[in-house]
Amino acid sequence: MTTTTDPHQGQFRLSMLLYDSRYRSMTIQIIALIGFLLLLGWIFSNTAQNLTDLGKEPSFRFMGEPAGYDINQRLLEYSNQDTHLRAALIGLLNTLLVAALGCITATVLGVIIGVLRLSPNWIISRLSAVYVEMFRNVPVLLWIVFIMAILIETLPSPSAFRKGEASLSLWDSVAVTNRGIYIPEPLFTNTLGNLHLFGNSSLRFDVSLDLIAILAVFIGGLLTSGLIKRRADHTQEATGTRPTTWYWRLGVVVIPTSIVLVLLGLHWGYPELKGFNFKGGTHLRNSLIALWLALSVYTAAFIAEIVRAGILAISKGQSEAAGALGLRSNRTMSLVILPQALRVIIPPLISNYLNLTKNSSLAIAVGYMDITGTLGGITMNQTGRELETVLLLMLVYLAISLTISSVMNWYNESVKLKER
Amino acid sequence: MKKTVFLGALTVAGLAAGASAAATLDDVKARGKLNCGVTTGLVGFAAPDANGNWEGFDVAVCRAVAAAVLGDANAVEFVPTTGKTRFTALASGEVDMLARNTTWTLSRDADLKFTFVGVNYYDGQGFMVHKDMGVSSAKELDGATVCIQTGTTTELNLADFFRANNISYEPVPIETNAEGQQQYLAGACDTYTTDASGLAATRATFEDPSAHVVLPEIISKEPLGPLVRHGDNEWGDIVRWTLNALISAEELGITSANIGELSAAAGDNPEINRILGTEGNLGEMLGLDAEWAKRAIMAGGNYGEVFAKNIGEDTPIALARGLNAQWQDGGLIYSPPFR
């Protein structure tokens, strides 16, 4: 057999760039690249020129100016004298909060609905199907607005509590109002104070040392519990009998954590009606609740389908083989089906987490001050810097999305089928 | 060679874009319609009636400009904008002018690059509360939940007011007046704050307006007026002098009832003659015909008539002229001379 293109013997000539099949594709690609770069350059220079003509040269100096507006839900301390940068940071934390809460609830709800849809019980599987179709086929914005309207219109306002028409729920500890839900907050008598990071800058960040202490002891307990489990596994492999360790494993987590909580002087701050509003307690604003609930139930419908698809993707022979080996059905699910199903579930799950995070920018519909509401809303409006704020916003969402997908890809890698 | 053609095409496109940005008047004439940015609905100022026709105090300014430029008060495309979208709509050229109770401030003038052509309503920010709450002053609102339209000057005034009086509040940001009304009526906020005229207009639409009071404190100056983009002074002049024509017409006693008679022939008041085009060439200077102001005034009457018809004391909104009376009557409404 002869090769179709013999090694070229003669001189290289310019025309060969076009007529020689070895170089032609390269030539075309380079020309296309140059054209693309020219187009990009034109878009950039045109934008810059038009903005300069309008007298609005791109500049990010406005981020250092005082913001002048207030934000209701702030995870860090903030006043209207702080800069636009800090307002953007407060908004960013609100975005992350609702995204994290939403991802967790959507996953839990989605897995439950997805598994229930496969249930042999006709009513349960139909109800799950109705759930999926109902939430998946209505735009999430409508769910957000709908839940917000229900919260505002049906729950009692604080004045109803004042007149005695409504009262606190759960032994006088939770106030459910149409301004949000007030729940008891943990307070510490012997508080360790806060750790101040970044001094006085716009990015200053207070970390509660109480929280760090509690988390450290709790995680230490979990690790110890893991050690005990490993030793039990070893004993089981060596002798065939598994020592009973559950009270040890529970004890090393619960007892040290409780001791730390008692030492810190944990007590609860209950909401109380003072003046116009409830004071004390943690205030979950109805904008947060509406957004969180709507995003969760909406995304859960998609996750349910992903979970169902993942489980159905495992061939029936696997569960039958597990049954033949004598595994009980819950062990079959956790040891055979799920580890294989996860490989199918995780990649589409990543996109749903990303969707949920990006959908959280619909927050403005209910006045939840996420980063689109602060940086992309009020800051943009008060400073008139549309281009700069939108660019920053895009960068922020890009960064959040890339972080989520790299974490999830790392997890995906760890549950992948390990072939030898 | 190719590159030259490409760059040449770019230059032409750039020039065309530059030219079209400059002459708003030609654009409007070519389109045959004026694109006017208004609120998403504030009864008395700009709201569609039962038949879908926009009417109101701000709408009248749009109609007067359309009548002056195009000869047809109905040749207006009303573009509803929120407090947040209005400036982007104007800056991007989506609307030719904005008549949307917008406060004239230095930063909007110099930083956002807009030209305010005048003031058609002198306003101030107030608070509305439920009467049974027993609040008689805005300074008693410590700890209150306040509904506030986001992206407005009122948002910044509110922060300043509470800071100056050393009291706290919880802001509930809302997008439109309708949303604010819903939250306020359901008791999700204790008080609703916006321009006092807006509060009066909102209250007029309530089932029981008497159950709500507007607190006496006016915490800011809010001169509201129509605005256009920087960079086209000819267009700015047309909008400015259309507004001034309505104001001067009231001052000089030109009404929609007697305008036909006054414009039929030159009378003995030279300024009336100049406005109505029976004398001089003021219209030509603006790039319009001689009867521009006559059409503008006929569109909805003079300033006083527009005020009385939309927001005056005989309407449900019942706003007194107050600061918005003519200067001879002790108000601030004043037009430079037509000369």
PDB file of N, CA and C in Angstrom, chain A residues 38 42 54-56 67-72 80-81 148-149 152-153 157-158 163 178-179 276-277 279 283 285 364-365 367 369 376-378 380-386, chain B residues 3 6 10 83-85 87-88 111-113 132-133 135 140-145 150-152 155-156 159 163 169-173 175 179 182-183 186-190:
ATOM      1  N   LEU A  38      -9.705  40.302  15.489  1.00  0.00           N
ATOM      2  CA  LEU A  38     -10.053  41.637  14.989  1.00  0.00           C
ATOM      3  C   LEU A  38     -11.444  42.034  15.462  1.00  0.00           C
ATOM      4  N   TRP A  42     -12.388  45.089  17.797  1.00  0.00           N
ATOM      5  CA  TRP A  42     -13.304  46.134  17.351  1.00  0.00           C
ATOM      6  C   TRP A  42     -14.391  46.353  18.400  1.00  0.00           C
ATOM      7  N   LEU A  54     -19.440  59.466  25.577  1.00  0.00           N
ATOM      8  CA  LEU A  54     -20.487  59.802  26.543  1.00  0.00           C
ATOM      9  C   LEU A  54     -19.894  60.465  27.775  1.00  0.00           C
ATOM     10  N   GLY A  55     -18.557  60.476  27.872  1.00  0.00           N
ATOM     11  CA  GLY A  55     -17.906  61.031  29.049  1.00  0.00           C
ATOM     12  C   GLY A  55     -17.891  60.053  30.203  1.00  0.00           C
ATOM     13  N   LYS A  56     -18.006  58.765  29.921  1.00  0.00           N
ATOM     14  CA  LYS A  56     -18.004  57.769  31.006  1.00  0.00           C
ATOM     15  C   LYS A  56     -16.878  56.776  30.782  1.00  0.00           C
ATOM     16  N   ALA A  67     -21.334  53.844  49.906  1.00  0.00           N
ATOM     17  CA  ALA A  67     -22.498  53.335  49.180  1.00  0.00           C
ATOM     18  C   ALA A  67     -23.735  54.189  49.445  1.00  0.00           C
ATOM     19  N   GLY A  68     -23.966  54.565  50.723  1.00  0.00           N
ATOM     20  CA  GLY A  68     -25.083  55.452  51.024  1.00  0.00           C
ATOM     21  C   GLY A  68     -26.421  54.775  51.185  1.00  0.00           C
ATOM     22  N   TYR A  69     -26.507  53.474  50.916  1.00  0.00           N
ATOM     23  CA  TYR A  69     -27.784  52.799  51.098  1.00  0.00           C
ATOM     24  C   TYR A  69     -27.651  51.692  52.139  1.00  0.00           C
ATOM     25  N   ASP A  70     -28.790  51.270  52.674  1.00  0.00           N
ATOM     26  CA  ASP A  70     -28.770  50.231  53.696  1.00  0.00           C
ATOM     27  C   ASP A  70     -29.174  48.891  53.111  1.00  0.00           C
ATOM     28  N   ILE A  71     -28.729  47.832  53.755  1.00  0.00           N
ATOM     29  CA  ILE A  71     -29.059  46.471  53.324  1.00  0.00           C
ATOM     30  C   ILE A  71     -29.702  45.787  54.514  1.00  0.00           C
ATOM     31  N   ASN A  72     -30.850  45.113  54.302  1.00  0.00           N
ATOM     32  CA  ASN A  72     -31.512  44.539  55.478  1.00  0.00           C
ATOM     33  C   ASN A  72     -30.828  43.280  55.988  1.00  0.00           C
ATOM     34  N   ASN A  80     -24.471  52.312  56.082  1.00  0.00           N
ATOM     35  CA  ASN A  80     -24.556  52.985  54.780  1.00  0.00           C
ATOM     36  C   ASN A  80     -23.348  53.865  54.487  1.00  0.00           C
ATOM     37  N   GLN A  81     -22.432  53.995  55.461  1.00  0.00           N
ATOM     38  CA  GLN A  81     -21.215  54.758  55.202  1.00  0.00           C
ATOM     39  C   GLN A  81     -20.106  53.887  54.612  1.00  0.00           C
ATOM     40  N   MET A 148     -43.666  34.109  47.887  1.00  0.00           N
ATOM     41  CA  MET A 148     -43.566  35.392  48.585  1.00  0.00           C
ATOM     42  C   MET A 148     -44.965  35.952  48.850  1.00  0.00           C
ATOM     43  N   ALA A 149     -45.840  35.885  47.833  1.00  0.00           N
ATOM     44  CA  ALA A 149     -47.191  36.422  48.002  1.00  0.00           C
ATOM     45  C   ALA A 149     -47.931  35.669  49.094  1.00  0.00           C
ATOM     46  N   ILE A 152     -46.619  36.829  52.477  1.00  0.00           N
ATOM     47  CA  ILE A 152     -47.042  38.179  52.862  1.00  0.00           C
ATOM     48  C   ILE A 152     -48.527  38.229  53.184  1.00  0.00           C
ATOM     49  N   GLU A 153     -49.332  37.548  52.353  1.00  0.00           N
ATOM     50  CA  GLU A 153     -50.776  37.727  52.470  1.00  0.00           C
ATOM     51  C   GLU A 153     -51.416  36.844  53.536  1.00  0.00           C
ATOM     52  N   SER A 157     -49.292  39.891  60.607  1.00  0.00           N
ATOM     53  CA  SER A 157     -48.271  40.926  60.736  1.00  0.00           C
ATOM     54  C   SER A 157     -47.992  41.129  62.223  1.00  0.00           C
ATOM     55  N   PRO A 158     -46.852  41.755  62.577  1.00  0.00           N
ATOM     56  CA  PRO A 158     -46.535  41.949  63.990  1.00  0.00           C
ATOM     57  C   PRO A 158     -47.647  42.659  64.759  1.00  0.00           C
ATOM     58  N   LYS A 163     -52.036  42.966  69.076  1.00  0.00           N
ATOM     59  CA  LYS A 163     -53.457  43.002  69.451  1.00  0.00           C
ATOM     60  C   LYS A 163     -53.909  41.688  70.051  1.00  0.00           C
ATOM     61  N   ASN A 178     -45.562  37.921  58.770  1.00  0.00           N
ATOM     62  CA  ASN A 178     -45.433  38.145  57.333  1.00  0.00           C
ATOM     63  C   ASN A 178     -44.206  39.003  57.006  1.00  0.00           C
ATOM     64  N   ARG A 179     -43.361  39.245  58.001  1.00  0.00           N
ATOM     65  CA  ARG A 179     -42.071  39.880  57.710  1.00  0.00           C
ATOM     66  C   ARG A 179     -40.955  38.863  57.801  1.00  0.00           C
ATOM     67  N   PHE A 276     -42.061  48.345  66.831  1.00  0.00           N
ATOM     68  CA  PHE A 276     -42.757  47.971  65.605  1.00  0.00           C
ATOM     69  C   PHE A 276     -42.586  46.506  65.247  1.00  0.00           C
ATOM     70  N   ASN A 277     -41.457  45.918  65.683  1.00  0.00           N
ATOM     71  CA  ASN A 277     -41.101  44.595  65.198  1.00  0.00           C
ATOM     72  C   ASN A 277     -40.754  43.668  66.341  1.00  0.00           C
ATOM     73  N   LYS A 279     -37.919  41.764  68.275  1.00  0.00           N
ATOM     74  CA  LYS A 279     -36.488  41.962  68.478  1.00  0.00           C
ATOM     75  C   LYS A 279     -35.934  40.688  69.076  1.00  0.00           C
ATOM     76  N   HIS A 283     -33.608  36.429  62.601  1.00  0.00           N
ATOM     77  CA  HIS A 283     -34.708  36.818  61.714  1.00  0.00           C
ATOM     78  C   HIS A 283     -34.475  36.218  60.329  1.00  0.00           C
ATOM     79  N   ARG A 285     -35.791  36.463  56.997  1.00  0.00           N
ATOM     80  CA  ARG A 285     -36.726  37.336  56.274  1.00  0.00           C
ATOM     81  C   ARG A 285     -37.521  36.546  55.247  1.00  0.00           C
ATOM     82  N   ILE A 364     -34.057  39.628  43.135  1.00  0.00           N
ATOM     83  CA  ILE A 364     -34.562  41.005  43.152  1.00  0.00           C
ATOM     84  C   ILE A 364     -36.084  41.014  43.073  1.00  0.00           C
ATOM     85  N   ALA A 365     -36.664  39.931  42.528  1.00  0.00           N
ATOM     86  CA  ALA A 365     -38.130  39.878  42.413  1.00  0.00           C
ATOM     87  C   ALA A 365     -38.799  39.956  43.774  1.00  0.00           C
ATOM     88  N   GLY A 367     -36.963  41.253  46.472  1.00  0.00           N
ATOM     89  CA  GLY A 367     -36.196  42.202  47.267  1.00  0.00           C
ATOM     90  C   GLY A 367     -35.177  41.552  48.188  1.00  0.00           C
ATOM     91  N   MET A 369     -31.500  40.918  49.014  1.00  0.00           N
ATOM     92  CA  MET A 369     -30.331  41.681  48.591  1.00  0.00           C
ATOM     93  C   MET A 369     -29.142  40.771  48.321  1.00  0.00           C
ATOM     94  N   GLY A 376     -25.269  44.807  41.296  1.00  0.00           N
ATOM     95  CA  GLY A 376     -25.892  44.937  39.987  1.00  0.00           C
ATOM     96  C   GLY A 376     -27.198  45.708  40.033  1.00  0.00           C
ATOM     97  N   GLY A 377     -27.644  46.099  41.224  1.00  0.00           N
ATOM     98  CA  GLY A 377     -28.902  46.828  41.332  1.00  0.00           C
ATOM     99  C   GLY A 377     -28.668  48.248  41.802  1.00  0.00           C
ATOM    100  N   ILE A 378     -28.583  48.393  43.118  1.00  0.00           N
ATOM    101  CA  ILE A 378     -28.532  49.742  43.669  1.00  0.00           C
ATOM    102  C   ILE A 378     -27.223  50.447  43.303  1.00  0.00           C
ATOM    103  N   MET A 380     -25.234  49.943  40.760  1.00  0.00           N
ATOM    104  CA  MET A 380     -25.252  50.298  39.343  1.00  0.00           C
ATOM    105  C   MET A 380     -26.137  51.516  39.113  1.00  0.00           C
ATOM    106  N   ASN A 381     -27.288  51.528  39.793  1.00  0.00           N
ATOM    107  CA  ASN A 381     -28.230  52.612  39.575  1.00  0.00           C
ATOM    108  C   ASN A 381     -27.739  53.931  40.139  1.00  0.00           C
ATOM    109  N   GLN A 382     -27.102  53.878  41.316  1.00  0.00           N
ATOM    110  CA  GLN A 382     -26.678  55.129  41.941  1.00  0.00           C
ATOM    111  C   GLN A 382     -25.425  55.681  41.290  1.00  0.00           C
ATOM    112  N   THR A 383     -24.566  54.818  40.719  1.00  0.00           N
ATOM    113  CA  THR A 383     -23.328  55.327  40.143  1.00  0.00           C
ATOM    114  C   THR A 383     -23.392  55.415  38.627  1.00  0.00           C
ATOM    115  N   GLY A 384     -24.362  54.730  38.006  1.00  0.00           N
ATOM    116  CA  GLY A 384     -24.466  54.775  36.548  1.00  0.00           C
ATOM    117  C   GLY A 384     -23.338  54.038  35.848  1.00  0.00           C
ATOM    118  N   ARG A 385     -22.669  53.111  36.552  1.00  0.00           N
ATOM    119  CA  ARG A 385     -21.555  52.369  35.944  1.00  0.00           C
ATOM    120  C   ARG A 385     -22.059  51.007  35.481  1.00  0.00           C
ATOM    121  N   GLU A 386     -22.851  50.990  34.395  1.00  0.00           N
ATOM    122  CA  GLU A 386     -23.466  49.738  33.970  1.00  0.00           C
ATOM    123  C   GLU A 386     -22.423  48.723  33.538  1.00  0.00           C
TER     124      GLU A 386
ATOM    125  N   LYS B   3      -8.427  44.024   4.274  1.00  0.00           N
ATOM    126  CA  LYS B   3      -8.420  44.694   5.570  1.00  0.00           C
ATOM    127  C   LYS B   3      -8.875  46.150   5.410  1.00  0.00           C
ATOM    128  N   PHE B   6     -12.489  46.265   5.090  1.00  0.00           N
ATOM    129  CA  PHE B   6     -13.068  45.983   6.412  1.00  0.00           C
ATOM    130  C   PHE B   6     -13.038  47.234   7.294  1.00  0.00           C
ATOM    131  N   LEU B  10     -15.978  49.638   8.766  1.00  0.00           N
ATOM    132  CA  LEU B  10     -16.092  49.958  10.187  1.00  0.00           C
ATOM    133  C   LEU B  10     -16.237  51.455  10.397  1.00  0.00           C
ATOM    134  N   GLY B  83     -37.662  52.268  38.695  1.00  0.00           N
ATOM    135  CA  GLY B  83     -36.630  53.153  39.211  1.00  0.00           C
ATOM    136  C   GLY B  83     -35.248  52.671  38.802  1.00  0.00           C
ATOM    137  N   LYS B  84     -35.129  51.370  38.598  1.00  0.00           N
ATOM    138  CA  LYS B  84     -33.829  50.796  38.285  1.00  0.00           C
ATOM    139  C   LYS B  84     -33.513  50.850  36.805  1.00  0.00           C
ATOM    140  N   THR B  85     -34.531  50.671  35.950  1.00  0.00           N
ATOM    141  CA  THR B  85     -34.230  50.539  34.525  1.00  0.00           C
ATOM    142  C   THR B  85     -34.268  51.870  33.788  1.00  0.00           C
ATOM    143  N   PHE B  87     -32.716  54.810  33.849  1.00  0.00           N
ATOM    144  CA  PHE B  87     -31.540  55.524  33.344  1.00  0.00           C
ATOM    145  C   PHE B  87     -30.863  54.750  32.223  1.00  0.00           C
ATOM    146  N   THR B  88     -30.841  53.421  32.360  1.00  0.00           N
ATOM    147  CA  THR B  88     -30.254  52.619  31.291  1.00  0.00           C
ATOM    148  C   THR B  88     -31.079  52.791  30.019  1.00  0.00           C
ATOM    149  N   ASP B 111     -22.670  62.964  36.489  1.00  0.00           N
ATOM    150  CA  ASP B 111     -22.051  61.642  36.460  1.00  0.00           C
ATOM    151  C   ASP B 111     -22.818  60.683  35.552  1.00  0.00           C
ATOM    152  N   LEU B 112     -24.144  60.684  35.655  1.00  0.00           N
ATOM    153  CA  LEU B 112     -24.927  59.815  34.781  1.00  0.00           C
ATOM    154  C   LEU B 112     -25.108  60.431  33.393  1.00  0.00           C
ATOM    155  N   LYS B 113     -24.723  61.703  33.238  1.00  0.00           N
ATOM    156  CA  LYS B 113     -24.744  62.398  31.936  1.00  0.00           C
ATOM    157  C   LYS B 113     -26.150  62.579  31.383  1.00  0.00           C
ATOM    158  N   ASP B 132     -54.058  53.652  62.609  1.00  0.00           N
ATOM    159  CA  ASP B 132     -54.226  53.027  63.923  1.00  0.00           C
ATOM    160  C   ASP B 132     -52.889  52.722  64.608  1.00  0.00           C
ATOM    161  N   MET B 133     -51.767  53.004  63.928  1.00  0.00           N
ATOM    162  CA  MET B 133     -50.484  52.762  64.572  1.00  0.00           C
ATOM    163  C   MET B 133     -50.156  53.871  65.564  1.00  0.00           C
ATOM    164  N   VAL B 135     -48.728  56.765  65.091  1.00  0.00           N
ATOM    165  CA  VAL B 135     -47.467  57.489  64.894  1.00  0.00           C
ATOM    166  C   VAL B 135     -47.798  58.874  64.355  1.00  0.00           C
ATOM    167  N   GLU B 140     -40.579  59.116  65.221  1.00  0.00           N
ATOM    168  CA  GLU B 140     -41.016  58.038  66.116  1.00  0.00           C
ATOM    169  C   GLU B 140     -40.883  56.674  65.451  1.00  0.00           C
ATOM    170  N   LEU B 141     -40.299  56.631  64.254  1.00  0.00           N
ATOM    171  CA  LEU B 141     -40.274  55.383  63.499  1.00  0.00           C
ATOM    172  C   LEU B 141     -39.081  54.502  63.853  1.00  0.00           C
ATOM    173  N   ASP B 142     -38.486  54.673  65.033  1.00  0.00           N
ATOM    174  CA  ASP B 142     -37.317  53.875  65.404  1.00  0.00           C
ATOM    175  C   ASP B 142     -37.647  52.381  65.369  1.00  0.00           C
ATOM    176  N   GLY B 143     -36.866  51.629  64.596  1.00  0.00           N
ATOM    177  CA  GLY B 143     -37.061  50.176  64.527  1.00  0.00           C
ATOM    178  C   GLY B 143     -38.114  49.742  63.531  1.00  0.00           C
ATOM    179  N   ALA B 144     -38.679  50.684  62.788  1.00  0.00           N
ATOM    180  CA  ALA B 144     -39.768  50.334  61.873  1.00  0.00           C
ATOM    181  C   ALA B 144     -39.232  49.636  60.627  1.00  0.00           C
ATOM    182  N   THR B 145     -40.108  48.889  59.979  1.00  0.00           N
ATOM    183  CA  THR B 145     -39.795  48.283  58.689  1.00  0.00           C
ATOM    184  C   THR B 145     -40.312  49.218  57.607  1.00  0.00           C
ATOM    185  N   THR B 150     -36.327  50.642  45.226  1.00  0.00           N
ATOM    186  CA  THR B 150     -34.881  50.554  45.091  1.00  0.00           C
ATOM    187  C   THR B 150     -34.402  51.320  43.852  1.00  0.00           C
ATOM    188  N   GLY B 151     -33.185  51.878  43.958  1.00  0.00           N
ATOM    189  CA  GLY B 151     -32.621  52.631  42.840  1.00  0.00           C
ATOM    190  C   GLY B 151     -33.118  54.049  42.758  1.00  0.00           C
ATOM    191  N   THR B 152     -33.581  54.610  43.880  1.00  0.00           N
ATOM    192  CA  THR B 152     -34.113  55.963  43.849  1.00  0.00           C
ATOM    193  C   THR B 152     -33.322  56.861  44.793  1.00  0.00           C
ATOM    194  N   GLU B 155     -34.097  56.272  48.533  1.00  0.00           N
ATOM    195  CA  GLU B 155     -33.346  55.248  49.240  1.00  0.00           C
ATOM    196  C   GLU B 155     -32.177  55.879  50.017  1.00  0.00           C
ATOM    197  N   LEU B 156     -31.502  56.826  49.364  1.00  0.00           N
ATOM    198  CA  LEU B 156     -30.351  57.476  50.000  1.00  0.00           C
ATOM    199  C   LEU B 156     -30.822  58.480  51.057  1.00  0.00           C
ATOM    200  N   ALA B 159     -31.692  56.644  54.257  1.00  0.00           N
ATOM    201  CA  ALA B 159     -30.507  56.275  55.039  1.00  0.00           C
ATOM    202  C   ALA B 159     -29.976  57.505  55.776  1.00  0.00           C
ATOM    203  N   ARG B 163     -29.939  58.119  59.882  1.00  0.00           N
ATOM    204  CA  ARG B 163     -28.615  58.282  60.475  1.00  0.00           C
ATOM    205  C   ARG B 163     -28.553  59.616  61.235  1.00  0.00           C
ATOM    206  N   TYR B 169     -33.768  51.349  61.311  1.00  0.00           N
ATOM    207  CA  TYR B 169     -34.901  50.884  60.533  1.00  0.00           C
ATOM    208  C   TYR B 169     -34.485  49.646  59.772  1.00  0.00           C
ATOM    209  N   GLU B 170     -35.483  48.964  59.236  1.00  0.00           N
ATOM    210  CA  GLU B 170     -35.227  47.773  58.432  1.00  0.00           C
ATOM    211  C   GLU B 170     -35.778  48.031  57.034  1.00  0.00           C
ATOM    212  N   PRO B 171     -34.892  48.181  56.042  1.00  0.00           N
ATOM    213  CA  PRO B 171     -35.409  48.469  54.698  1.00  0.00           C
ATOM    214  C   PRO B 171     -35.953  47.219  54.023  1.00  0.00           C
ATOM    215  N   VAL B 172     -37.072  47.352  53.328  1.00  0.00           N
ATOM    216  CA  VAL B 172     -37.579  46.269  52.472  1.00  0.00           C
ATOM    217  C   VAL B 172     -37.557  46.802  51.048  1.00  0.00           C
ATOM    218  N   PRO B 173     -36.560  46.392  50.261  1.00  0.00           N
ATOM    219  CA  PRO B 173     -36.454  46.961  48.912  1.00  0.00           C
ATOM    220  C   PRO B 173     -37.525  46.393  47.994  1.00  0.00           C
ATOM    221  N   GLU B 175     -39.446  46.802  43.870  1.00  0.00           N
ATOM    222  CA  GLU B 175     -39.161  47.245  42.509  1.00  0.00           C
ATOM    223  C   GLU B 175     -40.138  48.303  42.020  1.00  0.00           C
ATOM    224  N   GLU B 179     -45.884  46.862  43.939  1.00  0.00           N
ATOM    225  CA  GLU B 179     -45.332  45.919  44.901  1.00  0.00           C
ATOM    226  C   GLU B 179     -45.290  46.554  46.298  1.00  0.00           C
ATOM    227  N   GLN B 182     -48.712  46.568  47.851  1.00  0.00           N
ATOM    228  CA  GLN B 182     -49.127  45.250  48.324  1.00  0.00           C
ATOM    229  C   GLN B 182     -48.499  44.957  49.692  1.00  0.00           C
ATOM    230  N   GLN B 183     -47.187  45.190  49.799  1.00  0.00           N
ATOM    231  CA  GLN B 183     -46.496  44.879  51.054  1.00  0.00           C
ATOM    232  C   GLN B 183     -46.986  45.788  52.173  1.00  0.00           C
ATOM    233  N   ALA B 186     -50.521  44.802  53.341  1.00  0.00           N
ATOM    234  CA  ALA B 186     -50.553  43.536  54.067  1.00  0.00           C
ATOM    235  C   ALA B 186     -49.860  43.658  55.421  1.00  0.00           C
ATOM    236  N   GLY B 187     -49.271  44.832  55.684  1.00  0.00           N
ATOM    237  CA  GLY B 187     -48.592  45.013  56.970  1.00  0.00           C
ATOM    238  C   GLY B 187     -47.207  44.408  56.999  1.00  0.00           C
ATOM    239  N   ALA B 188     -46.659  44.045  55.819  1.00  0.00           N
ATOM    240  CA  ALA B 188     -45.293  43.514  55.797  1.00  0.00           C
ATOM    241  C   ALA B 188     -44.289  44.637  56.022  1.00  0.00           C
ATOM    242  N   CYS B 189     -44.716  45.894  55.837  1.00  0.00           N
ATOM    243  CA  CYS B 189     -43.881  47.002  56.294  1.00  0.00           C
ATOM    244  C   CYS B 189     -44.766  47.994  57.040  1.00  0.00           C
ATOM    245  N   ASP B 190     -44.150  48.688  58.011  1.00  0.00           N
ATOM    246  CA  ASP B 190     -44.904  49.618  58.841  1.00  0.00           C
ATOM    247  C   ASP B 190     -45.196  50.897  58.091  1.00  0.00           C
TER     248      ASP B 190
END
